[in-house]
Short mmCIF file of C-alpha atoms in Angstrom, two decimals:
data_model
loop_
_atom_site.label_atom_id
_atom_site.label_comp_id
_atom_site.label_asym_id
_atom_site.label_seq_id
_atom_site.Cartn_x
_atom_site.Cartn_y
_atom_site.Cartn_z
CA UNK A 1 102.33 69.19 104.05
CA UNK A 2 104.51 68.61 101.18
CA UNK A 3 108.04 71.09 101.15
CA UNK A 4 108.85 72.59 97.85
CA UNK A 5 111.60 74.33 97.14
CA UNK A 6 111.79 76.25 93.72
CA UNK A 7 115.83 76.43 93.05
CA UNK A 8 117.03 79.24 90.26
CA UNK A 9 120.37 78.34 88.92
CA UNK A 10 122.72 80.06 86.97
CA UNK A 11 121.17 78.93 83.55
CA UNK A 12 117.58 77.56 83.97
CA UNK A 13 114.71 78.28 86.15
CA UNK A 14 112.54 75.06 87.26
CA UNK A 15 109.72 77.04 89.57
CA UNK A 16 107.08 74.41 90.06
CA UNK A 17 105.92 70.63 88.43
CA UNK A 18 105.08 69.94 84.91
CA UNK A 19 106.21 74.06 83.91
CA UNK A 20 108.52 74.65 81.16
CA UNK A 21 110.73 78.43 81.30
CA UNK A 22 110.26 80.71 79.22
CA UNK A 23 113.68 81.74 79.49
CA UNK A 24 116.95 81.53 80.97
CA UNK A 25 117.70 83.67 83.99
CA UNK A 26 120.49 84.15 86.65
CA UNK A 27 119.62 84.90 89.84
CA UNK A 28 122.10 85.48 93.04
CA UNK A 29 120.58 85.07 97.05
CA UNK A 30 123.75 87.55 98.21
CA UNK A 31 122.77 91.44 98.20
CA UNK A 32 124.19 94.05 100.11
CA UNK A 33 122.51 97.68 101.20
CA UNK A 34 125.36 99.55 98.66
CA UNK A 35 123.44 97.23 96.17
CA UNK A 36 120.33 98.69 96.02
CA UNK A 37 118.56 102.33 95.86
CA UNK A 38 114.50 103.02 95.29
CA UNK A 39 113.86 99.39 95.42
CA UNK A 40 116.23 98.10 93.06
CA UNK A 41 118.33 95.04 93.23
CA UNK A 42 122.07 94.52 91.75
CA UNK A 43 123.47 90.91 91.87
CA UNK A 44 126.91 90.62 93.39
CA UNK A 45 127.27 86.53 93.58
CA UNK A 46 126.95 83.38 92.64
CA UNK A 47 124.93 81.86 95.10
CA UNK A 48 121.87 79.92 93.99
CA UNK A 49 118.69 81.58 95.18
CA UNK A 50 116.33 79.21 97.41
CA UNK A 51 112.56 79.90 98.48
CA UNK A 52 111.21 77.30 100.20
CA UNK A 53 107.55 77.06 101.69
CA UNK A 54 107.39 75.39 105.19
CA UNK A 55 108.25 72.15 106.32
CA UNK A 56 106.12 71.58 109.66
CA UNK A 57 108.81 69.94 111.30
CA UNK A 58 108.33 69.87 115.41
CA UNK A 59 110.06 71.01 117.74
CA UNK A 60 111.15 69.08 120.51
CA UNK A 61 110.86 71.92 123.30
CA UNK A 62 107.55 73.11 124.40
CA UNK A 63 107.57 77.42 123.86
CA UNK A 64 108.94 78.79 127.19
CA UNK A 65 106.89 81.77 128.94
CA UNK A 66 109.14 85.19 128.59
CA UNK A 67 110.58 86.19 132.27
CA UNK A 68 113.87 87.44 131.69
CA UNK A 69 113.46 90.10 128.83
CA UNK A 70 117.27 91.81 129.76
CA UNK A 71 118.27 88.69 128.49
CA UNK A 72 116.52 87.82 125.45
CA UNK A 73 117.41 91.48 124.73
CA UNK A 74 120.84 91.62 124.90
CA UNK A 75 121.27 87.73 123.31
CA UNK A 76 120.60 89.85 119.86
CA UNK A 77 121.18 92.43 117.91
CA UNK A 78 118.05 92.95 115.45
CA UNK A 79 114.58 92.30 116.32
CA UNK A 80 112.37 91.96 113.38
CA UNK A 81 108.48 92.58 114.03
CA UNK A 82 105.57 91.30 112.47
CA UNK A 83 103.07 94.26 112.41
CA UNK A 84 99.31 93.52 112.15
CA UNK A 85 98.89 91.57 115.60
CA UNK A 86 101.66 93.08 116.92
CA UNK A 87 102.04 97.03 115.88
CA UNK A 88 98.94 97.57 115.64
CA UNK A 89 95.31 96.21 115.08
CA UNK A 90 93.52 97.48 111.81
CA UNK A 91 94.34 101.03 112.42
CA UNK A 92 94.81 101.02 116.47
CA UNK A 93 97.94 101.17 117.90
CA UNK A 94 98.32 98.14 120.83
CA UNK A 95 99.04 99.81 123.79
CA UNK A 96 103.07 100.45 124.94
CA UNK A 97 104.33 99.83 121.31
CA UNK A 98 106.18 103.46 121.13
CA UNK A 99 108.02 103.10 124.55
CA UNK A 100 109.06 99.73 123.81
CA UNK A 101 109.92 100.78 120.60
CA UNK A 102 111.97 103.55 122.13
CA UNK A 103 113.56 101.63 124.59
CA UNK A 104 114.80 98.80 122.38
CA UNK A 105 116.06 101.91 119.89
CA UNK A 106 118.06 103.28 122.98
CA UNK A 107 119.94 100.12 123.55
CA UNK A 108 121.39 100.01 119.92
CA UNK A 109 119.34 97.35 118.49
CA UNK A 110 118.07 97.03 115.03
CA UNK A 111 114.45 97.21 114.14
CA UNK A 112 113.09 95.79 111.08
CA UNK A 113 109.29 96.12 110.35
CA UNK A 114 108.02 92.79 108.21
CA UNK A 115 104.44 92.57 106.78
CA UNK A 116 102.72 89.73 104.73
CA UNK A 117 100.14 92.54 104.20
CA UNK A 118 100.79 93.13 100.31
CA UNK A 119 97.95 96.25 99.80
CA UNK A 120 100.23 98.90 100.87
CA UNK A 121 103.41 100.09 99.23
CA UNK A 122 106.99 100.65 101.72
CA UNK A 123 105.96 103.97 101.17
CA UNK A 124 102.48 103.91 102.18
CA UNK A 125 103.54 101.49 105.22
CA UNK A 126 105.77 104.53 106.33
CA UNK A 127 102.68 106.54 105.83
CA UNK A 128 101.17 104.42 108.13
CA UNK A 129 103.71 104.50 110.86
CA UNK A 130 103.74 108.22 110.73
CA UNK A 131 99.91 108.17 111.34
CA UNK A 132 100.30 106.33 113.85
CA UNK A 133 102.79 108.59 115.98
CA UNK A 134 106.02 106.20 115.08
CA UNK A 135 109.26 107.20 113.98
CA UNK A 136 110.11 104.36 111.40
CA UNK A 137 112.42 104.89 108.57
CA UNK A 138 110.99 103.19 104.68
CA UNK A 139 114.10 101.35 104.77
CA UNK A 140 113.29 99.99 107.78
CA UNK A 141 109.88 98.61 106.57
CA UNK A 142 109.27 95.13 104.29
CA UNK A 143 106.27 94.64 103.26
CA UNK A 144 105.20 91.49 101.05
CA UNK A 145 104.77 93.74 97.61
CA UNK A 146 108.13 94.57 97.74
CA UNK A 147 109.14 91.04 98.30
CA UNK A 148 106.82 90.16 95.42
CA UNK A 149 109.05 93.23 92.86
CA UNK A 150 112.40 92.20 94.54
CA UNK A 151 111.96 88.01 93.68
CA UNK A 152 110.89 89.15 90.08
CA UNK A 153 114.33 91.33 89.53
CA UNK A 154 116.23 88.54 91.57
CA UNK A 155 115.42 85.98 88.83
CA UNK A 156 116.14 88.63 86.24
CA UNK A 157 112.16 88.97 84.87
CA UNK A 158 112.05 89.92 81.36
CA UNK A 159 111.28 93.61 80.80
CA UNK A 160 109.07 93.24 77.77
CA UNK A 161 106.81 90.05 79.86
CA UNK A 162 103.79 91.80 82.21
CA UNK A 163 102.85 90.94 85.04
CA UNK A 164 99.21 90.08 86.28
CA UNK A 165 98.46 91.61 89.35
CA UNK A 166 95.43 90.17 91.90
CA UNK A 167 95.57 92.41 94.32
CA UNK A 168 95.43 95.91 95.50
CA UNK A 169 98.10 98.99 95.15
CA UNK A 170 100.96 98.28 97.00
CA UNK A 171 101.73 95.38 94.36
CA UNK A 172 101.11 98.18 91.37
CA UNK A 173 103.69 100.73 93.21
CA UNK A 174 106.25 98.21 94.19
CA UNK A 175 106.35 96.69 90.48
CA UNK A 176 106.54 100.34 88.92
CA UNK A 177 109.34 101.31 91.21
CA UNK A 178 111.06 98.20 89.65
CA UNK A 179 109.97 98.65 86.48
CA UNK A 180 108.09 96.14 85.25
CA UNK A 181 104.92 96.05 83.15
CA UNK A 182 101.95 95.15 84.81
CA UNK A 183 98.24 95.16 84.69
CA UNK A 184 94.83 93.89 86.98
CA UNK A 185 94.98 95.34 90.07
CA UNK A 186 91.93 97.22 91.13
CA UNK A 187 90.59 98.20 87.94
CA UNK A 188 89.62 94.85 87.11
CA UNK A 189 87.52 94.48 90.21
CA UNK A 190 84.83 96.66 88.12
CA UNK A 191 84.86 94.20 85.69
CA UNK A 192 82.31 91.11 84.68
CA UNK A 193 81.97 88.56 82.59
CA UNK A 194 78.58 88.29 80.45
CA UNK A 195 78.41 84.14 79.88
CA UNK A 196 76.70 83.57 76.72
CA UNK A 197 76.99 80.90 74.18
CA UNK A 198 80.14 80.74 72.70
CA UNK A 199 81.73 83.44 74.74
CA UNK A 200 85.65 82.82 74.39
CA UNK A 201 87.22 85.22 76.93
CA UNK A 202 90.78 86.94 75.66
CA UNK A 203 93.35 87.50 78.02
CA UNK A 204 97.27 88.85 77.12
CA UNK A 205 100.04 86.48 75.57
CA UNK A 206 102.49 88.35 77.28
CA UNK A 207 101.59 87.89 80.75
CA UNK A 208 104.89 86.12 82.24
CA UNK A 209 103.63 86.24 85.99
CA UNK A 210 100.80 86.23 87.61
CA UNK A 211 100.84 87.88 91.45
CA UNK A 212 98.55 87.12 94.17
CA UNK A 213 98.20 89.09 97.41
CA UNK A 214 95.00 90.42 99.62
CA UNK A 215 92.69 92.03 97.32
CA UNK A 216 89.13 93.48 98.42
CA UNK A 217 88.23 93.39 94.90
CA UNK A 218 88.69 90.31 94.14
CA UNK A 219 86.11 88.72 91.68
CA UNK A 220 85.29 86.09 88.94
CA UNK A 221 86.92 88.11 86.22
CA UNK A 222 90.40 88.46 88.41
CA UNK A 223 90.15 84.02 88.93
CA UNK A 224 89.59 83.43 85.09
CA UNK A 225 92.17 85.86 84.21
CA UNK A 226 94.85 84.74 86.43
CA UNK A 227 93.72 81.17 85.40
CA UNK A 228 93.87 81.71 81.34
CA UNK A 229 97.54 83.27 82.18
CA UNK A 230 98.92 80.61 84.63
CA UNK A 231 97.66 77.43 82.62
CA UNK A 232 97.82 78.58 78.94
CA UNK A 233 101.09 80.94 78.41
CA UNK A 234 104.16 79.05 78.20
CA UNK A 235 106.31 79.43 81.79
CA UNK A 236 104.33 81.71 83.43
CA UNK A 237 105.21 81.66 86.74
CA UNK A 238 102.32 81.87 89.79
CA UNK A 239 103.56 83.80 92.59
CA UNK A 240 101.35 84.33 96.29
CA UNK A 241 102.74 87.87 98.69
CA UNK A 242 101.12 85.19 101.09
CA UNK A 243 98.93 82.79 102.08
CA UNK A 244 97.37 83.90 105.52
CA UNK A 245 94.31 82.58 106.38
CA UNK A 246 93.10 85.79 108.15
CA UNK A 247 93.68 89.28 108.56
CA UNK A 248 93.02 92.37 111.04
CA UNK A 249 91.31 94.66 108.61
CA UNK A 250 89.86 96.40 112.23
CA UNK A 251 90.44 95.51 115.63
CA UNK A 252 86.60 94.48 115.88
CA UNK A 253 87.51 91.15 114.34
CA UNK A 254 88.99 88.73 111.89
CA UNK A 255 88.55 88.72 108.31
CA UNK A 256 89.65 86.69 105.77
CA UNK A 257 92.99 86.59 104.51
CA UNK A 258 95.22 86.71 101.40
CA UNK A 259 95.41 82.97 101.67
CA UNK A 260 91.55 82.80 100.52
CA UNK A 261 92.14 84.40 96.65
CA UNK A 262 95.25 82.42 96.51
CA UNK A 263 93.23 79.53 96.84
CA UNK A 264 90.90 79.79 94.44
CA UNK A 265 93.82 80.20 91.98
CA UNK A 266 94.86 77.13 93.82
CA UNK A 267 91.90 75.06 92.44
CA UNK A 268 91.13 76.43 89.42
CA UNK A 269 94.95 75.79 88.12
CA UNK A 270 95.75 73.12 90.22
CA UNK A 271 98.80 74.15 90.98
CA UNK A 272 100.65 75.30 94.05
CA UNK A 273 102.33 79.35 94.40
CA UNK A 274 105.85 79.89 94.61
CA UNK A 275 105.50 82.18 97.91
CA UNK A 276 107.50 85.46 98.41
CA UNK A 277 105.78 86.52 102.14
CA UNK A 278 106.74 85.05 105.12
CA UNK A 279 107.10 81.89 106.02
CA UNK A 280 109.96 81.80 102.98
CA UNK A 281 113.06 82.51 103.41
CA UNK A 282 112.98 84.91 100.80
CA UNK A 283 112.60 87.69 102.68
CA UNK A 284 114.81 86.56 105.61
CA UNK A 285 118.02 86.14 103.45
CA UNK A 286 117.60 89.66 101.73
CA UNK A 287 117.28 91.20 105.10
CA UNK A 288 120.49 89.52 106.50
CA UNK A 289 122.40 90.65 103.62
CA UNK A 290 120.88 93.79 103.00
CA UNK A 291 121.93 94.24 106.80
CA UNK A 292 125.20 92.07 107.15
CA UNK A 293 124.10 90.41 109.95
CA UNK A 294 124.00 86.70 111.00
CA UNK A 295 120.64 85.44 111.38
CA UNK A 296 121.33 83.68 115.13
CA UNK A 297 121.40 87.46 116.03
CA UNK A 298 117.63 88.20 115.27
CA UNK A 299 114.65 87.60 116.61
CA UNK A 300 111.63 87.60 114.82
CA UNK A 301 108.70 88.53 116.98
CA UNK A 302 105.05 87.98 115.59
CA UNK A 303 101.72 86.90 116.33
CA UNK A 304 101.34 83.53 113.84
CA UNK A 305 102.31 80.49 114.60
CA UNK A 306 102.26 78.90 110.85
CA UNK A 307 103.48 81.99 109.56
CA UNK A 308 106.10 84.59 111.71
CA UNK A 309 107.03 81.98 114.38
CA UNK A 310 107.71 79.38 111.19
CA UNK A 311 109.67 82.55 109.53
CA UNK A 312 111.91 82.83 111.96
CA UNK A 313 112.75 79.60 112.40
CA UNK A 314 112.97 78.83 108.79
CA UNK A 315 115.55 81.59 108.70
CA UNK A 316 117.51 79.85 112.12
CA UNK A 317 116.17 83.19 114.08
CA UNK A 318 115.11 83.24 117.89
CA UNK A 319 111.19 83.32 117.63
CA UNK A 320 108.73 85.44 120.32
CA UNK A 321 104.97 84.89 119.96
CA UNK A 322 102.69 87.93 121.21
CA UNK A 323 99.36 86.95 122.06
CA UNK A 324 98.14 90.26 120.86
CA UNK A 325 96.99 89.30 117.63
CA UNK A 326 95.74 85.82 116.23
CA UNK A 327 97.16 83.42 118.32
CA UNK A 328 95.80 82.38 121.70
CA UNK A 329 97.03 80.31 124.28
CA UNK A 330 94.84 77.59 123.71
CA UNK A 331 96.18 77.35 120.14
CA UNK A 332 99.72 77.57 121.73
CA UNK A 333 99.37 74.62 124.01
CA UNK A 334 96.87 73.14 121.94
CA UNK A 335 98.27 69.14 120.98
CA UNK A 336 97.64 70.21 117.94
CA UNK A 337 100.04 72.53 117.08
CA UNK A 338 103.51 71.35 116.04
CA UNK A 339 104.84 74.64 115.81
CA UNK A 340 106.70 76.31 119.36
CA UNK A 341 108.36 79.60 119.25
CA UNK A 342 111.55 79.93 122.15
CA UNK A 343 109.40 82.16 124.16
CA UNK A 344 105.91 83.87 124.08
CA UNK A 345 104.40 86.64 125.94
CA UNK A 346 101.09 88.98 126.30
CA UNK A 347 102.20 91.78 124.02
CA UNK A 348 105.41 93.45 123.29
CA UNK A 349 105.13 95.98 126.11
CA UNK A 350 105.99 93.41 128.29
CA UNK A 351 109.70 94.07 127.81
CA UNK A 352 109.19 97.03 129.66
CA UNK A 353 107.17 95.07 132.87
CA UNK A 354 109.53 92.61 132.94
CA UNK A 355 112.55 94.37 132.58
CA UNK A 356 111.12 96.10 135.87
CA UNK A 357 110.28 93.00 137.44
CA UNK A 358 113.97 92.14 136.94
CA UNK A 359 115.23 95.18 138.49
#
């Protein structure tokens, strides 16, 4: 798998192969939580700002069962958690989250809630977690559309560009709240194209981005949109919330994931996504300096191998796999896979068993 990295310097961007800018930005990777309010990012340094899509590099040690959760526990002070797979399944709680929720709460650790799922706003998300019968502050939640609105105001985004949007409402909300222009989204899932001869289909000049994420309306119209944008306006930059294969829509089964409209982007512009959802290391560097805290202290807990487990480790994080959600343990010990978390367990409740078993 080829390992791009799209660096923004202090005068130039240079996002992907054979794209020219369309202007000059400066973008910083240090931000602080005094440096931001309603979504809303203020750059305070001069560090060039990295994202980088994997690099399946092995590991040399085999994932280790979880026995000892006291210790794991007290090695770290912030546990971020993936949460379809591992919160919850479509809308179904998995059993023991809110006690070990509670109990991680009660010995002064940090939770941080991380989702590649970009259809929901923070907002909604918190929604969500109310719903659900968990106490979880917005600030505490990061969901892939607000990665998506937080990379476009790192890089400085010009105000009068738009944005295309292939996907669903959380993208719409999270780009409002940072005030950019925008249009697709749902609306354009109603609409088709009538091929007849000569038909030359418009699309805007002013479209600077196009954004990607899970959309349940995706269609023909949305791929030949996104396409005229991406391959005919000058710089325009093609940006994925993710690129997961599958999601948990219910807890019946799997369906098919963000990565599948991304693809077809994929093909039709041959050209690869910059990617703002996990496994970059977007997200991973604004929460350790929104935070202030050093990334050996975390430990990202999540239920994909190619895209939590790789998160964490992009980000130099301790990495626990739940086998609550897509992974199984055949795929774990599968010869296969070149990906192996520190540790791996059943489900996150198990901090509570085997804290007791350690009694």
């Amino acid at each position: 798998m080829l390992n791009r990295t799209a660096l923004v310097s202090s005068s130039s961007v240079s996002l992907l192969p054979n794209s020219k800018p369309f202007f000059s930005v400066k973008a910083f990777s240090g931000f602080r939580s005094s440096s931001f309010s309603g979504g809303f990012i203020r750059r305070i340094d001069h560090k060039p700002l990295r994202v980088m899509t994997p690099n399946l590099t092995p590991r040399a040690m085999a994932a280790q069962q979880l026995e000892n959760a006291d210790q794991l526990i007290d090695s770290v002070e912030t546990f971020i958690f993936d949460c379809d797979g591992v919160i919850w399944k479509g809308d179904k709680l998995i059993e023991g989250v809110p006690e070990t929720l509670d109990m991680l709460r009660a010995k002064g650790k940090r939770l941080v809630f991380v989702t590649n799922n970009s259809t929901k706003s923070r907002k909604q998300y918190g929604k969500k977690f109310e719903t659900l019968g968990l106490n979880v502050n917005e600030e505490e939640i990061f969901a892939s559309s607000f990665a998506a609105a937080a990379y476009l105001q790192s890089i400085n985004f010009p105000k009068d560009k738009k944005v295309y949007v292939i996907g669903e409402e959380g993208i719409l909300k999270e780009l409002d709240l940072a005030g950019f222009q925008y249009l697709g989204g749902p609306d354009d899932g109603k609409k088709q194209i009538e091929l007849k001869p000569g038909f030359l289909m418009e699309h805007d000049n002013d479209v600077g981005a196009v954004v990607v994420g899970f959309d349940r309306y995706f269609n023909y119209y949305k791929i030949q949109y996104g396409t005229l944008c991406i391959r005919e306006n000058p710089g325009c930059l093609f940006i994925a919330t993710n690129r997961d294969a599958v999601t948990h829509l219910t807890d019946a089964q799997e369906w098919a994931g963000g990565g599948s409209m991304v693809g077809a982007l994929v093909g039709s512009c041959q050209r690869e996504p910059l990617v703002v959802g996990k496994p970059s290391t977007f997200m991973m560097d604004y929460l350790a300096d929104k935070f202030g805290i050093e990334k050996s202290q975390i430990c990202m807990v999540g239920d994909r191998l190619d895209t939590d487990i790789l998160f964490g480790q992009n980000g130099g994080c301790k990495t626990l796999l739940v086998l609550s959600g897509v992974t199984s343990i055949s795929m774990l010990e599968s010869p296969e896979n070149k990906i192996q978390p520190d540790f791996y367990t059943s489900k996150i409740s198990d901090f509570l068993s085997l804290k007791a078993a350690n009694v």
